[in-house]
Structures are given as C-alpha cells and as structure tokens.
Amino acid sequence: MTGDPEQMSPEPSFRRVIRRAAPVAVAAVIGAGAGAAVYAFSNGGGHTSNPATATVVVPAQSAATRTSTTSTPLTQLYKEDAPGVVDITVDSTSSGSGSFGLPFGTPGGTPKQQTEAEGSGFVLDTKGDIITNEHVVDGANSITVRFQDGSTAKATLVGSDKSTDVAVIKADVAASKLHPLTLGSSAGVQPGQAVVAIGSPFGLPESMTAGIVSAIDRTITAPNNFSISGAIQTDAAINHGNSGGPLIDAASNTVIGINAQIESDSNDNAGVGFAVPIDAAKNVADTLIAGGTVKHSYLGVTVADAQTGAGAQVGCVVSGGPADDAGLKAGDVITAVDGQAIAGADALTANLASRTPGDKVTLTIERNGSTKTVDVTLGTRPSSSQNNCSS
C-alpha cells in the first residue's frame, strides 16, 4: 500500500559486522528495503565483533598523485567529480539494545550509547553548503566532513526534510577546497542511461561504481513513512555508507539523484538501489538554504492500485484530514485529479506531490458503481504519518 500519509513501517534488521549497518526505510513498491546510509558502530554499550573477522583497510592512493596510462570517459568523470563528494561522520546518542537483533530501545537494553555513523554527501556551492540524506544526519550531536585530500572540517546542520529524505549541512572552509557538482534534471531520465555513484560504502570513501538507470518513477518510503515519488532505480552498486552521495548521469556529468535506499535480502548490494530525484531534492535544498520551511501537500489517505481497472483505491481516510472533511471514504477509487487520469497509486502520489498546501483539487471517484466528483482543499503534511484512520 502506498500513498500520501501512511506506509508500512520498516522492520529493523541488523547484521554482525565491524560496524553495524542500520536500515532506515523501505521501498514501498518492492517490499522491505534498507537505507543505504548509516554505516555505524557503537562506542559504548554496543556489540563487539570477532577480531578475527576485522579487516585492515589501506587508504586508496589519490588518483591525482599517479599518472594513468589509460583514460576513459569514466576516469575523467571521476577526476572531475570525486573532489566534490565528501565522507560524512555523525556522532549521536541513541537508545541501546541488550540483545543483538533487537531494535534500539528494547526493554532491558542499555538506556543510552554513543554511536558513530558514516554516510556521504556532495558540495552544492562555494559557500560550504553540502547536500545529503536526512537519515544520514538525523539525531546528530556533531557532524564531520572529510574531503578527498584527507582534510576534515566540522559541519553544522542547515536544515532537513524527512518527507524527501534530504538535508543540507554547511562546512566552514575556504572556497578553494569546495568543488560543487553540477546538478542536472531528473525529469527526462530514462531506463538504460549510464550512471555512476560516488560515496563511502562500508566506510571506503571516494568509491565509484557504475551501472544504468534500471527504472524510473518508483515510489519509496521516506524516513517519516510518507511516500517519495519519482525515485530512480539503478543497478550501480550502492551499499551502506553510500547514502547521501550523488547518482551521476555519465553522458552529461550532472547529478540526477541522491542515493538513498537499497532493496536486498542480505542488507548488501543486490543490484537494486534507489535515488531521490534531484529535481525534488534541489527544491528542498534551496528552501533550506534560504532559511525557509519545507511544506508538502496532504490529502490524508492511504491508497493502493485499484483492484480492477485504472485508479487508486482508498484504503484508509485519516480522521479530520482534508479527504475526511471532503467526504472521501475507504473503498473509493480515485480515477482523476482535475481531469487528469490517474493510472494507479503511484500516479496519484506523484500528482499530489506537485501540489502545494492550500491548493484546491477536484477528484473524480468511483463509489458503489457510480462516478462523482469531490472538491478537496489540500492541507499541510504533518511531521509523520498518522494512524487515526476512520473506517
């Protein structure tokens, strides 16, 4: 089930590694997915790993320090873009877990523990603004960014938006150290386009992987359980630590998405990754940098594809929400918005995502074999999905 207010809650899952990988969100149209961001370990009250399984990682030699006898379009892209991608380390305090495999905060667990998590981000401008995923920096007590040359700097949170899983942080460094990446557009992305991802999988910064756009217009679930429409699916390898890094169109060398989630039974790359579309992310980043508050339209329903024919079938109507006030009922099938046909749940989600709070829309619905129209004034999305549904 997908739609505007509520999604299936992610099931916490863990695997015993040197650092603990914490899944954050699920891919609504596929099944249970995992956030690709937080590659973390505990500094107290956590779990220890078998020393025999530890891996000593030798930092890779910088591409700028050696001469290559082979140059390809991808090596050139890496040379141009890698300096603009940063490794992000976040220190935070979280509830503990007394038994491996149980969610943080399970009764009987350690009340609090210091944790350190690692993700990725990329530079937006020469003022120090860096974009990443919201779930990379959520709950941060301190944020440190590491640049390609190995230098580090403290960063502060400019703002974040859980509904799009986008955050902006700011590093106070000289402009000469900042190499902004060029933002493209996600509107014209097509399956088959060659793409690369750059980030810090499993704590290995400046790693690049290559693949293609596997599909477009996926709907994934945000950290607050609302829907993110228009997500880009890719088979470029994405693992824990990649979240917040750029998905780059190889032909134009422009950023088309922010790597955010993976779909995997093993919690590692299985060739199915998802990126937040850059058009939506850029709008959020611009608002945050300007000091504004990001607001999203809100209908107040959960929907699924209609069981027969086209349309989005209402499964739940949030009590007191805009849809409830307008008289929508569970079982209604929304077939059009302002006369534009709605093929299914994802199409409705995408249509409403393009609206702003206060917009008035006319919904065409089918109810008990008859067709009618309902006028709805969209509200402002709450901070998290609600379960106070009317029957």
mmCIF file of C-alpha atoms in Angstrom:
data_model
loop_
_atom_site.group_PDB
_atom_site.id
_atom_site.type_symbol
_atom_site.label_atom_id
_atom_site.label_comp_id
_atom_site.label_asym_id
_atom_site.label_seq_id
_atom_site.Cartn_x
_atom_site.Cartn_y
_atom_site.Cartn_z
ATOM 1 C CA MET A 1 0.000 0.000 0.000
ATOM 2 C CA THR A 2 1.272 3.418 -0.850
ATOM 3 C CA GLY A 3 0.013 6.957 -0.877
ATOM 4 C CA ASP A 4 0.094 10.172 0.900
ATOM 5 C CA PRO A 5 0.088 9.681 4.638
ATOM 6 C CA GLU A 6 0.995 6.208 5.750
ATOM 7 C CA GLN A 7 3.277 3.391 4.745
ATOM 8 C CA MET A 8 4.267 0.063 6.159
ATOM 9 C CA SER A 9 6.744 0.633 8.978
ATOM 10 C CA PRO A 10 10.250 -0.703 8.312
ATOM 11 C CA GLU A 11 11.291 -3.789 10.238
ATOM 12 C CA PRO A 12 14.650 -3.224 11.987
ATOM 13 C CA SER A 13 17.307 -5.668 10.861
ATOM 14 C CA PHE A 14 20.964 -5.965 11.742
ATOM 15 C CA ARG A 15 23.994 -7.974 10.698
ATOM 16 C CA ARG A 16 27.160 -8.624 12.679
ATOM 17 C CA VAL A 17 29.942 -6.618 11.065
ATOM 18 C CA ILE A 18 32.810 -4.418 12.193
ATOM 19 C CA ARG A 19 30.346 -1.554 12.137
ATOM 20 C CA ARG A 20 26.594 -2.089 12.448
ATOM 21 C CA ALA A 21 24.532 -1.219 9.380
ATOM 22 C CA ALA A 22 21.163 0.277 10.280
ATOM 23 C CA PRO A 23 18.385 0.066 7.685
ATOM 24 C CA VAL A 24 16.258 3.141 7.696
ATOM 25 C CA ALA A 25 13.428 2.891 5.198
ATOM 26 C CA VAL A 26 11.587 0.547 2.896
ATOM 27 C CA ALA A 27 10.905 0.628 -0.808
ATOM 28 C CA ALA A 28 7.134 0.772 -0.958
ATOM 29 C CA VAL A 29 6.613 -0.650 -4.423
ATOM 30 C CA ILE A 30 9.005 -3.560 -3.989
ATOM 31 C CA GLY A 31 8.873 -4.693 -0.369
ATOM 32 C CA ALA A 32 11.197 -4.374 2.594
ATOM 33 C CA GLY A 33 14.182 -2.205 1.705
ATOM 34 C CA ALA A 34 17.096 -0.732 3.602
ATOM 35 C CA GLY A 35 18.551 2.709 3.985
ATOM 36 C CA ALA A 36 21.935 2.797 2.313
ATOM 37 C CA ALA A 37 23.300 5.410 4.614
ATOM 38 C CA VAL A 38 24.251 4.646 8.136
ATOM 39 C CA TYR A 39 27.360 2.507 8.333
ATOM 40 C CA ALA A 40 27.748 2.696 12.085
ATOM 41 C CA PHE A 41 29.458 1.304 15.133
ATOM 42 C CA SER A 42 28.799 1.741 18.839
ATOM 43 C CA ASN A 43 31.267 3.317 21.228
ATOM 44 C CA GLY A 44 29.621 2.098 24.360
ATOM 45 C CA GLY A 45 27.022 -0.447 25.369
ATOM 46 C CA GLY A 46 27.087 -1.953 21.890
ATOM 47 C CA HIS A 47 28.307 -5.212 20.407
ATOM 48 C CA THR A 48 31.856 -6.321 19.802
ATOM 49 C CA SER A 49 32.947 -8.201 16.715
ATOM 50 C CA ASN A 50 35.218 -11.196 16.497
ATOM 51 C CA PRO A 51 38.723 -9.722 15.997
ATOM 52 C CA ALA A 52 39.462 -12.477 13.510
ATOM 53 C CA THR A 53 36.922 -11.002 11.160
ATOM 54 C CA ALA A 54 38.390 -7.500 11.260
ATOM 55 C CA THR A 55 39.657 -6.050 8.002
ATOM 56 C CA VAL A 56 42.524 -3.588 7.835
ATOM 57 C CA VAL A 57 41.713 -1.027 5.166
ATOM 58 C CA VAL A 58 44.616 0.741 3.465
ATOM 59 C CA PRO A 59 43.547 4.153 2.106
ATOM 60 C CA ALA A 60 43.465 4.223 -1.669
ATOM 61 C CA GLN A 61 46.116 6.292 -3.372
ATOM 62 C CA SER A 62 44.685 9.521 -4.704
ATOM 63 C CA ALA A 63 44.103 9.458 -8.448
ATOM 64 C CA ALA A 64 45.743 12.870 -8.608
ATOM 65 C CA THR A 65 49.086 11.518 -7.288
ATOM 66 C CA ARG A 66 49.761 8.992 -10.025
ATOM 67 C CA THR A 67 49.856 9.008 -13.786
ATOM 68 C CA SER A 68 47.427 6.751 -15.594
ATOM 69 C CA THR A 69 48.282 5.189 -18.927
ATOM 70 C CA THR A 70 44.593 4.692 -19.675
ATOM 71 C CA SER A 71 41.978 7.412 -19.773
ATOM 72 C CA THR A 72 38.285 6.767 -20.341
ATOM 73 C CA PRO A 73 35.211 8.969 -20.018
ATOM 74 C CA LEU A 74 34.581 7.436 -16.578
ATOM 75 C CA THR A 75 38.100 8.091 -15.305
ATOM 76 C CA GLN A 76 37.739 11.697 -16.437
ATOM 77 C CA LEU A 77 34.352 11.970 -14.730
ATOM 78 C CA TYR A 78 35.865 10.627 -11.517
ATOM 79 C CA LYS A 79 38.714 13.146 -11.623
ATOM 80 C CA GLU A 80 36.231 15.978 -12.072
ATOM 81 C CA ASP A 81 33.591 14.885 -9.562
ATOM 82 C CA ALA A 82 35.302 12.969 -6.736
ATOM 83 C CA PRO A 83 36.712 16.191 -5.189
ATOM 84 C CA GLY A 84 33.121 17.373 -4.764
ATOM 85 C CA VAL A 85 31.980 14.282 -2.845
ATOM 86 C CA VAL A 86 32.541 14.183 0.914
ATOM 87 C CA ASP A 87 32.547 11.494 3.559
ATOM 88 C CA ILE A 88 30.256 12.391 6.481
ATOM 89 C CA THR A 89 30.778 11.116 10.025
ATOM 90 C CA VAL A 90 27.990 11.700 12.523
ATOM 91 C CA ASP A 91 28.255 11.325 16.296
ATOM 92 C CA SER A 92 24.963 10.817 18.076
ATOM 93 C CA THR A 93 23.405 9.349 21.194
ATOM 94 C CA SER A 94 20.892 6.560 20.790
ATOM 95 C CA SER A 95 18.964 4.105 22.896
ATOM 96 C CA GLY A 96 20.809 0.859 23.387
ATOM 97 C CA SER A 97 19.977 -2.774 22.716
ATOM 98 C CA GLY A 98 20.817 -5.532 25.121
ATOM 99 C CA SER A 99 20.482 -8.326 22.576
ATOM 100 C CA PHE A 100 21.802 -8.417 19.037
ATOM 101 C CA GLY A 101 18.988 -8.242 16.530
ATOM 102 C CA LEU A 102 16.590 -6.331 18.765
ATOM 103 C CA PRO A 103 15.660 -2.738 17.913
ATOM 104 C CA PHE A 104 17.334 0.076 19.801
ATOM 105 C CA GLY A 105 15.339 0.900 22.913
ATOM 106 C CA THR A 106 14.108 -2.657 23.510
ATOM 107 C CA PRO A 107 13.140 -3.089 27.189
ATOM 108 C CA GLY A 108 16.092 -4.436 29.102
ATOM 109 C CA GLY A 109 18.606 -2.854 26.747
ATOM 110 C CA THR A 110 21.234 -0.259 27.546
ATOM 111 C CA PRO A 111 19.460 3.112 28.024
ATOM 112 C CA LYS A 112 21.918 5.234 26.031
ATOM 113 C CA GLN A 113 25.007 4.705 23.939
ATOM 114 C CA GLN A 114 27.285 6.841 21.854
ATOM 115 C CA THR A 115 27.240 5.883 18.198
ATOM 116 C CA GLU A 116 29.202 6.979 15.191
ATOM 117 C CA ALA A 117 27.733 6.634 11.717
ATOM 118 C CA GLU A 118 29.118 7.281 8.273
ATOM 119 C CA GLY A 119 27.474 8.418 5.055
ATOM 120 C CA SER A 120 28.138 10.565 2.020
ATOM 121 C CA GLY A 121 27.284 13.974 0.625
ATOM 122 C CA PHE A 122 28.269 16.325 -2.160
ATOM 123 C CA VAL A 123 29.082 20.015 -2.441
ATOM 124 C CA LEU A 124 26.400 22.379 -3.740
ATOM 125 C CA ASP A 125 28.231 25.713 -3.792
ATOM 126 C CA THR A 126 31.407 27.527 -2.778
ATOM 127 C CA LYS A 127 29.731 28.806 0.399
ATOM 128 C CA GLY A 128 30.133 25.399 2.031
ATOM 129 C CA ASP A 129 26.617 24.018 1.545
ATOM 130 C CA ILE A 130 26.603 20.226 1.218
ATOM 131 C CA ILE A 131 23.570 18.071 0.428
ATOM 132 C CA THR A 132 22.981 14.601 1.868
ATOM 133 C CA ASN A 133 20.148 12.374 3.071
ATOM 134 C CA GLU A 134 18.163 13.369 6.134
ATOM 135 C CA HIS A 135 18.652 9.937 7.644
ATOM 136 C CA VAL A 136 22.441 10.336 7.448
ATOM 137 C CA VAL A 137 22.443 13.271 9.884
ATOM 138 C CA ASP A 138 19.277 12.544 11.862
ATOM 139 C CA GLY A 139 19.912 12.980 15.589
ATOM 140 C CA ALA A 140 23.473 14.206 15.106
ATOM 141 C CA ASN A 141 25.315 15.732 18.052
ATOM 142 C CA SER A 142 28.240 16.591 15.790
ATOM 143 C CA ILE A 143 28.984 16.293 12.075
ATOM 144 C CA THR A 144 32.410 15.968 10.458
ATOM 145 C CA VAL A 145 33.091 16.028 6.731
ATOM 146 C CA ARG A 146 36.172 14.593 5.081
ATOM 147 C CA PHE A 147 37.363 15.885 1.717
ATOM 148 C CA GLN A 148 39.204 13.964 -0.970
ATOM 149 C CA ASP A 149 42.563 15.390 0.114
ATOM 150 C CA GLY A 150 42.081 13.834 3.561
ATOM 151 C CA SER A 151 41.379 17.071 5.430
ATOM 152 C CA THR A 152 38.359 17.285 7.711
ATOM 153 C CA ALA A 153 36.078 20.051 8.926
ATOM 154 C CA LYS A 154 33.193 20.368 11.334
ATOM 155 C CA ALA A 155 29.801 20.956 9.754
ATOM 156 C CA THR A 156 26.516 22.297 11.068
ATOM 157 C CA LEU A 157 23.005 21.320 10.059
ATOM 158 C CA VAL A 158 21.331 23.967 7.895
ATOM 159 C CA GLY A 159 18.030 22.108 7.748
ATOM 160 C CA SER A 160 16.382 18.836 6.797
ATOM 161 C CA ASP A 161 13.180 17.392 5.408
ATOM 162 C CA LYS A 162 12.129 13.875 6.338
ATOM 163 C CA SER A 163 9.442 13.738 3.650
ATOM 164 C CA THR A 164 12.043 13.810 0.868
ATOM 165 C CA ASP A 165 14.957 12.407 2.930
ATOM 166 C CA VAL A 166 17.028 15.496 2.108
ATOM 167 C CA ALA A 167 19.280 17.543 4.384
ATOM 168 C CA VAL A 168 21.772 20.366 3.922
ATOM 169 C CA ILE A 169 24.836 20.798 6.108
ATOM 170 C CA LYS A 170 27.407 23.589 5.989
ATOM 171 C CA ALA A 171 31.180 23.330 6.336
ATOM 172 C CA ASP A 172 33.146 26.466 7.201
ATOM 173 C CA VAL A 173 36.121 26.015 4.867
ATOM 174 C CA ALA A 174 37.894 28.048 2.221
ATOM 175 C CA ALA A 175 36.111 28.258 -1.125
ATOM 176 C CA SER A 176 39.195 26.788 -2.797
ATOM 177 C CA LYS A 177 38.511 23.469 -1.047
ATOM 178 C CA LEU A 178 34.952 23.279 -2.352
ATOM 179 C CA HIS A 179 34.206 21.715 -5.726
ATOM 180 C CA PRO A 180 30.458 21.960 -6.408
ATOM 181 C CA LEU A 181 28.952 19.286 -8.612
ATOM 182 C CA THR A 182 26.718 20.290 -11.498
ATOM 183 C CA LEU A 183 23.065 19.480 -10.911
ATOM 184 C CA GLY A 184 21.096 18.112 -13.833
ATOM 185 C CA SER A 185 17.414 17.251 -14.062
ATOM 186 C CA SER A 186 15.604 14.063 -13.136
ATOM 187 C CA ALA A 187 12.608 14.933 -15.300
ATOM 188 C CA GLY A 188 13.952 13.406 -18.515
ATOM 189 C CA VAL A 189 15.773 10.398 -17.064
ATOM 190 C CA GLN A 190 15.161 7.168 -18.969
ATOM 191 C CA PRO A 191 15.939 3.498 -18.272
ATOM 192 C CA GLY A 192 19.211 2.497 -19.874
ATOM 193 C CA GLN A 193 21.096 5.714 -19.162
ATOM 194 C CA ALA A 194 24.620 5.065 -17.922
ATOM 195 C CA VAL A 195 25.143 6.316 -14.374
ATOM 196 C CA VAL A 196 27.756 6.259 -11.645
ATOM 197 C CA ALA A 197 27.517 6.515 -7.877
ATOM 198 C CA ILE A 198 30.274 8.013 -5.726
ATOM 199 C CA GLY A 199 30.328 7.655 -1.964
ATOM 200 C CA SER A 200 31.652 5.795 1.066
ATOM 201 C CA PRO A 201 30.338 2.220 1.004
ATOM 202 C CA PHE A 202 31.296 0.435 4.216
ATOM 203 C CA GLY A 203 33.499 3.370 5.169
ATOM 204 C CA LEU A 204 35.561 3.335 1.960
ATOM 205 C CA PRO A 205 35.446 6.964 0.812
ATOM 206 C CA GLU A 206 35.753 8.127 -2.802
ATOM 207 C CA SER A 207 34.448 4.826 -4.154
ATOM 208 C CA MET A 208 32.822 4.913 -7.590
ATOM 209 C CA THR A 209 30.501 2.286 -9.033
ATOM 210 C CA ALA A 210 28.875 2.232 -12.452
ATOM 211 C CA GLY A 211 25.625 0.922 -13.894
ATOM 212 C CA ILE A 212 22.475 2.050 -15.624
ATOM 213 C CA VAL A 213 19.125 3.520 -14.731
ATOM 214 C CA SER A 214 17.042 0.374 -14.255
ATOM 215 C CA ALA A 215 13.642 2.047 -13.896
ATOM 216 C CA ILE A 216 12.066 5.420 -13.188
ATOM 217 C CA ASP A 217 9.071 6.749 -11.284
ATOM 218 C CA ARG A 218 9.450 4.338 -8.394
ATOM 219 C CA THR A 219 7.766 5.216 -5.118
ATOM 220 C CA ILE A 220 9.851 4.669 -1.992
ATOM 221 C CA THR A 221 9.168 5.395 1.657
ATOM 222 C CA ALA A 222 10.628 8.421 3.428
ATOM 223 C CA PRO A 223 12.013 8.258 6.987
ATOM 224 C CA ASN A 224 8.680 9.602 8.282
ATOM 225 C CA ASN A 225 6.763 6.892 6.373
ATOM 226 C CA PHE A 226 5.329 9.205 3.729
ATOM 227 C CA SER A 227 5.934 8.484 0.056
ATOM 228 C CA ILE A 228 8.757 9.809 -2.122
ATOM 229 C CA SER A 229 7.599 9.710 -5.727
ATOM 230 C CA GLY A 230 9.735 9.742 -8.852
ATOM 231 C CA ALA A 231 12.624 7.775 -7.340
ATOM 232 C CA ILE A 232 15.266 6.489 -9.762
ATOM 233 C CA GLN A 233 16.140 2.788 -9.649
ATOM 234 C CA THR A 234 19.703 1.816 -10.564
ATOM 235 C CA ASP A 235 21.913 -1.265 -10.650
ATOM 236 C CA ALA A 236 25.044 0.760 -9.831
ATOM 237 C CA ALA A 237 26.324 -0.839 -6.630
ATOM 238 C CA ILE A 238 25.025 1.000 -3.561
ATOM 239 C CA ASN A 239 25.804 -0.175 -0.038
ATOM 240 C CA HIS A 240 25.624 1.157 3.500
ATOM 241 C CA GLY A 241 27.618 4.377 3.540
ATOM 242 C CA ASN A 242 26.604 5.389 0.006
ATOM 243 C CA SER A 243 23.520 7.282 1.139
ATOM 244 C CA GLY A 244 23.670 10.992 0.519
ATOM 245 C CA GLY A 245 26.123 10.592 -2.341
ATOM 246 C CA PRO A 246 25.367 11.581 -5.925
ATOM 247 C CA LEU A 247 23.925 9.467 -8.701
ATOM 248 C CA ILE A 248 25.529 10.996 -11.787
ATOM 249 C CA ASP A 249 24.459 10.748 -15.418
ATOM 250 C CA ALA A 250 27.631 9.620 -17.200
ATOM 251 C CA ALA A 251 26.814 11.281 -20.534
ATOM 252 C CA SER A 252 26.216 14.802 -19.208
ATOM 253 C CA ASN A 253 28.238 14.529 -15.964
ATOM 254 C CA THR A 254 25.347 16.005 -13.992
ATOM 255 C CA VAL A 255 23.746 14.832 -10.758
ATOM 256 C CA ILE A 256 20.308 13.304 -11.319
ATOM 257 C CA GLY A 257 19.667 11.842 -7.865
ATOM 258 C CA ILE A 258 20.778 11.312 -4.272
ATOM 259 C CA ASN A 259 21.457 7.662 -3.436
ATOM 260 C CA ALA A 260 19.189 6.727 -0.552
ATOM 261 C CA GLN A 261 17.959 3.142 -0.338
ATOM 262 C CA ILE A 262 18.654 -0.420 -1.383
ATOM 263 C CA GLU A 263 16.437 -3.437 -1.858
ATOM 264 C CA SER A 264 18.216 -6.537 -0.620
ATOM 265 C CA ASP A 265 17.547 -9.710 1.327
ATOM 266 C CA SER A 266 21.161 -9.654 2.559
ATOM 267 C CA ASN A 267 21.248 -5.943 3.514
ATOM 268 C CA ASP A 268 24.060 -5.514 0.968
ATOM 269 C CA ASN A 269 24.012 -4.519 -2.693
ATOM 270 C CA ALA A 270 21.780 -6.734 -4.792
ATOM 271 C CA GLY A 271 21.694 -4.513 -7.847
ATOM 272 C CA VAL A 272 18.521 -2.682 -6.827
ATOM 273 C CA GLY A 273 19.186 0.788 -5.462
ATOM 274 C CA PHE A 274 17.052 3.915 -5.312
ATOM 275 C CA ALA A 275 17.912 7.595 -5.550
ATOM 276 C CA VAL A 276 15.819 10.594 -4.550
ATOM 277 C CA PRO A 277 15.187 12.599 -7.760
ATOM 278 C CA ILE A 278 17.391 15.681 -7.917
ATOM 279 C CA ASP A 279 14.574 17.993 -9.028
ATOM 280 C CA ALA A 280 12.727 17.437 -5.752
ATOM 281 C CA ALA A 281 15.945 17.474 -3.724
ATOM 282 C CA LYS A 282 17.117 20.756 -5.251
ATOM 283 C CA ASN A 283 13.830 22.500 -4.435
ATOM 284 C CA VAL A 284 14.109 21.338 -0.828
ATOM 285 C CA ALA A 285 17.789 22.356 -0.593
ATOM 286 C CA ASP A 286 17.086 25.824 -1.996
ATOM 287 C CA THR A 287 14.327 26.344 0.572
ATOM 288 C CA LEU A 288 16.514 25.178 3.464
ATOM 289 C CA ILE A 289 19.492 27.292 2.421
ATOM 290 C CA ALA A 290 17.215 30.342 2.182
ATOM 291 C CA GLY A 291 16.092 29.728 5.763
ATOM 292 C CA GLY A 292 12.603 28.586 4.815
ATOM 293 C CA THR A 293 10.472 25.684 5.994
ATOM 294 C CA VAL A 294 9.660 22.897 3.577
ATOM 295 C CA LYS A 295 5.935 22.175 3.329
ATOM 296 C CA HIS A 296 4.224 19.379 1.422
ATOM 297 C CA SER A 297 0.613 18.970 0.351
ATOM 298 C CA TYR A 298 -1.511 16.481 2.261
ATOM 299 C CA LEU A 299 -4.666 14.616 1.291
ATOM 300 C CA GLY A 300 -4.891 12.292 4.275
ATOM 301 C CA VAL A 301 -5.420 8.859 2.741
ATOM 302 C CA THR A 302 -3.597 5.642 2.070
ATOM 303 C CA VAL A 303 -4.087 4.156 -1.371
ATOM 304 C CA ALA A 304 -3.287 1.100 -3.439
ATOM 305 C CA ASP A 305 -3.759 0.309 -7.095
ATOM 306 C CA ALA A 306 -7.418 -0.306 -7.933
ATOM 307 C CA GLN A 307 -8.279 -3.988 -7.872
ATOM 308 C CA THR A 308 -9.941 -3.733 -11.279
ATOM 309 C CA GLY A 309 -9.162 -1.143 -13.926
ATOM 310 C CA ALA A 310 -7.219 2.073 -13.513
ATOM 311 C CA GLY A 311 -7.226 4.308 -10.475
ATOM 312 C CA ALA A 312 -6.066 4.494 -6.872
ATOM 313 C CA GLN A 313 -8.247 2.798 -4.294
ATOM 314 C CA VAL A 314 -8.560 4.464 -0.901
ATOM 315 C CA GLY A 315 -7.736 2.115 1.935
ATOM 316 C CA CYS A 316 -7.770 4.491 4.873
ATOM 317 C CA VAL A 317 -9.051 8.018 5.439
ATOM 318 C CA VAL A 318 -7.320 9.932 8.243
ATOM 319 C CA SER A 319 -9.875 11.298 10.668
ATOM 320 C CA GLY A 320 -10.056 15.086 10.494
ATOM 321 C CA GLY A 321 -7.828 15.250 7.407
ATOM 322 C CA PRO A 322 -8.648 17.025 4.140
ATOM 323 C CA ALA A 323 -10.019 13.878 2.497
ATOM 324 C CA ASP A 324 -12.203 13.140 5.515
ATOM 325 C CA ASP A 325 -13.519 16.718 5.539
ATOM 326 C CA ALA A 326 -14.367 16.393 1.824
ATOM 327 C CA GLY A 327 -16.294 13.169 2.361
ATOM 328 C CA LEU A 328 -13.943 10.570 0.856
ATOM 329 C CA LYS A 329 -14.481 7.048 2.136
ATOM 330 C CA ALA A 330 -12.471 3.857 2.301
ATOM 331 C CA GLY A 331 -13.078 1.873 -0.873
ATOM 332 C CA ASP A 332 -13.424 4.927 -3.125
ATOM 333 C CA VAL A 333 -11.384 4.674 -6.324
ATOM 334 C CA ILE A 334 -9.770 7.952 -7.430
ATOM 335 C CA THR A 335 -9.631 7.926 -11.230
ATOM 336 C CA ALA A 336 -8.686 11.556 -11.994
ATOM 337 C CA VAL A 337 -7.337 14.747 -10.402
ATOM 338 C CA ASP A 338 -8.542 17.957 -12.042
ATOM 339 C CA GLY A 339 -9.494 15.886 -15.062
ATOM 340 C CA GLN A 340 -6.080 14.211 -15.384
ATOM 341 C CA ALA A 341 -6.446 10.428 -15.434
ATOM 342 C CA ILE A 342 -4.837 8.511 -12.588
ATOM 343 C CA ALA A 343 -3.447 5.118 -13.555
ATOM 344 C CA GLY A 344 -2.725 3.899 -10.047
ATOM 345 C CA ALA A 345 -1.447 4.677 -6.558
ATOM 346 C CA ASP A 346 1.974 5.887 -7.686
ATOM 347 C CA ALA A 347 0.430 8.249 -10.217
ATOM 348 C CA LEU A 348 -1.791 9.795 -7.541
ATOM 349 C CA THR A 349 1.170 10.186 -5.190
ATOM 350 C CA ALA A 350 3.212 11.924 -7.894
ATOM 351 C CA ASN A 351 0.333 14.196 -8.863
ATOM 352 C CA LEU A 352 -0.256 15.353 -5.303
ATOM 353 C CA ALA A 353 3.484 15.777 -4.690
ATOM 354 C CA SER A 354 3.493 18.514 -7.337
ATOM 355 C CA ARG A 355 0.862 20.480 -5.407
ATOM 356 C CA THR A 356 1.228 22.887 -2.511
ATOM 357 C CA PRO A 357 -0.753 23.162 0.736
ATOM 358 C CA GLY A 358 -3.928 25.150 0.208
ATOM 359 C CA ASP A 359 -4.389 24.041 -3.397
ATOM 360 C CA LYS A 360 -7.937 23.068 -4.293
ATOM 361 C CA VAL A 361 -8.307 19.952 -6.437
ATOM 362 C CA THR A 362 -11.259 18.122 -7.901
ATOM 363 C CA LEU A 363 -11.107 14.362 -7.542
ATOM 364 C CA THR A 364 -13.113 12.066 -9.780
ATOM 365 C CA ILE A 365 -14.048 8.971 -7.822
ATOM 366 C CA GLU A 366 -15.949 5.767 -8.331
ATOM 367 C CA ARG A 367 -18.106 4.638 -5.439
ATOM 368 C CA ASN A 368 -20.529 1.729 -5.439
ATOM 369 C CA GLY A 369 -20.711 1.639 -9.215
ATOM 370 C CA SER A 370 -21.320 5.355 -9.699
ATOM 371 C CA THR A 371 -18.969 8.203 -10.641
ATOM 372 C CA LYS A 372 -18.877 11.532 -8.810
ATOM 373 C CA THR A 373 -16.545 14.454 -8.214
ATOM 374 C CA VAL A 374 -15.283 15.683 -4.868
ATOM 375 C CA ASP A 375 -13.596 19.040 -4.222
ATOM 376 C CA VAL A 376 -10.734 18.909 -1.713
ATOM 377 C CA THR A 377 -8.535 21.636 -0.244
ATOM 378 C CA LEU A 378 -5.142 20.074 0.377
ATOM 379 C CA GLY A 379 -3.625 20.503 3.815
ATOM 380 C CA THR A 380 -0.054 20.626 5.110
ATOM 381 C CA ARG A 381 1.586 17.285 5.669
ATOM 382 C CA PRO A 382 2.273 16.528 9.357
ATOM 383 C CA SER A 383 5.752 15.595 10.537
ATOM 384 C CA SER A 384 4.968 11.890 10.464
ATOM 385 C CA SER A 385 2.252 9.610 9.152
ATOM 386 C CA GLN A 386 -0.800 9.107 11.304
ATOM 387 C CA ASN A 387 -2.821 6.056 12.148
ATOM 388 C CA ASN A 388 -6.050 7.711 13.281
ATOM 389 C CA CYS A 389 -7.960 6.412 10.294
ATOM 390 C CA SER A 390 -11.713 6.461 10.032
ATOM 391 C CA SER A 391 -13.431 3.280 8.980
#
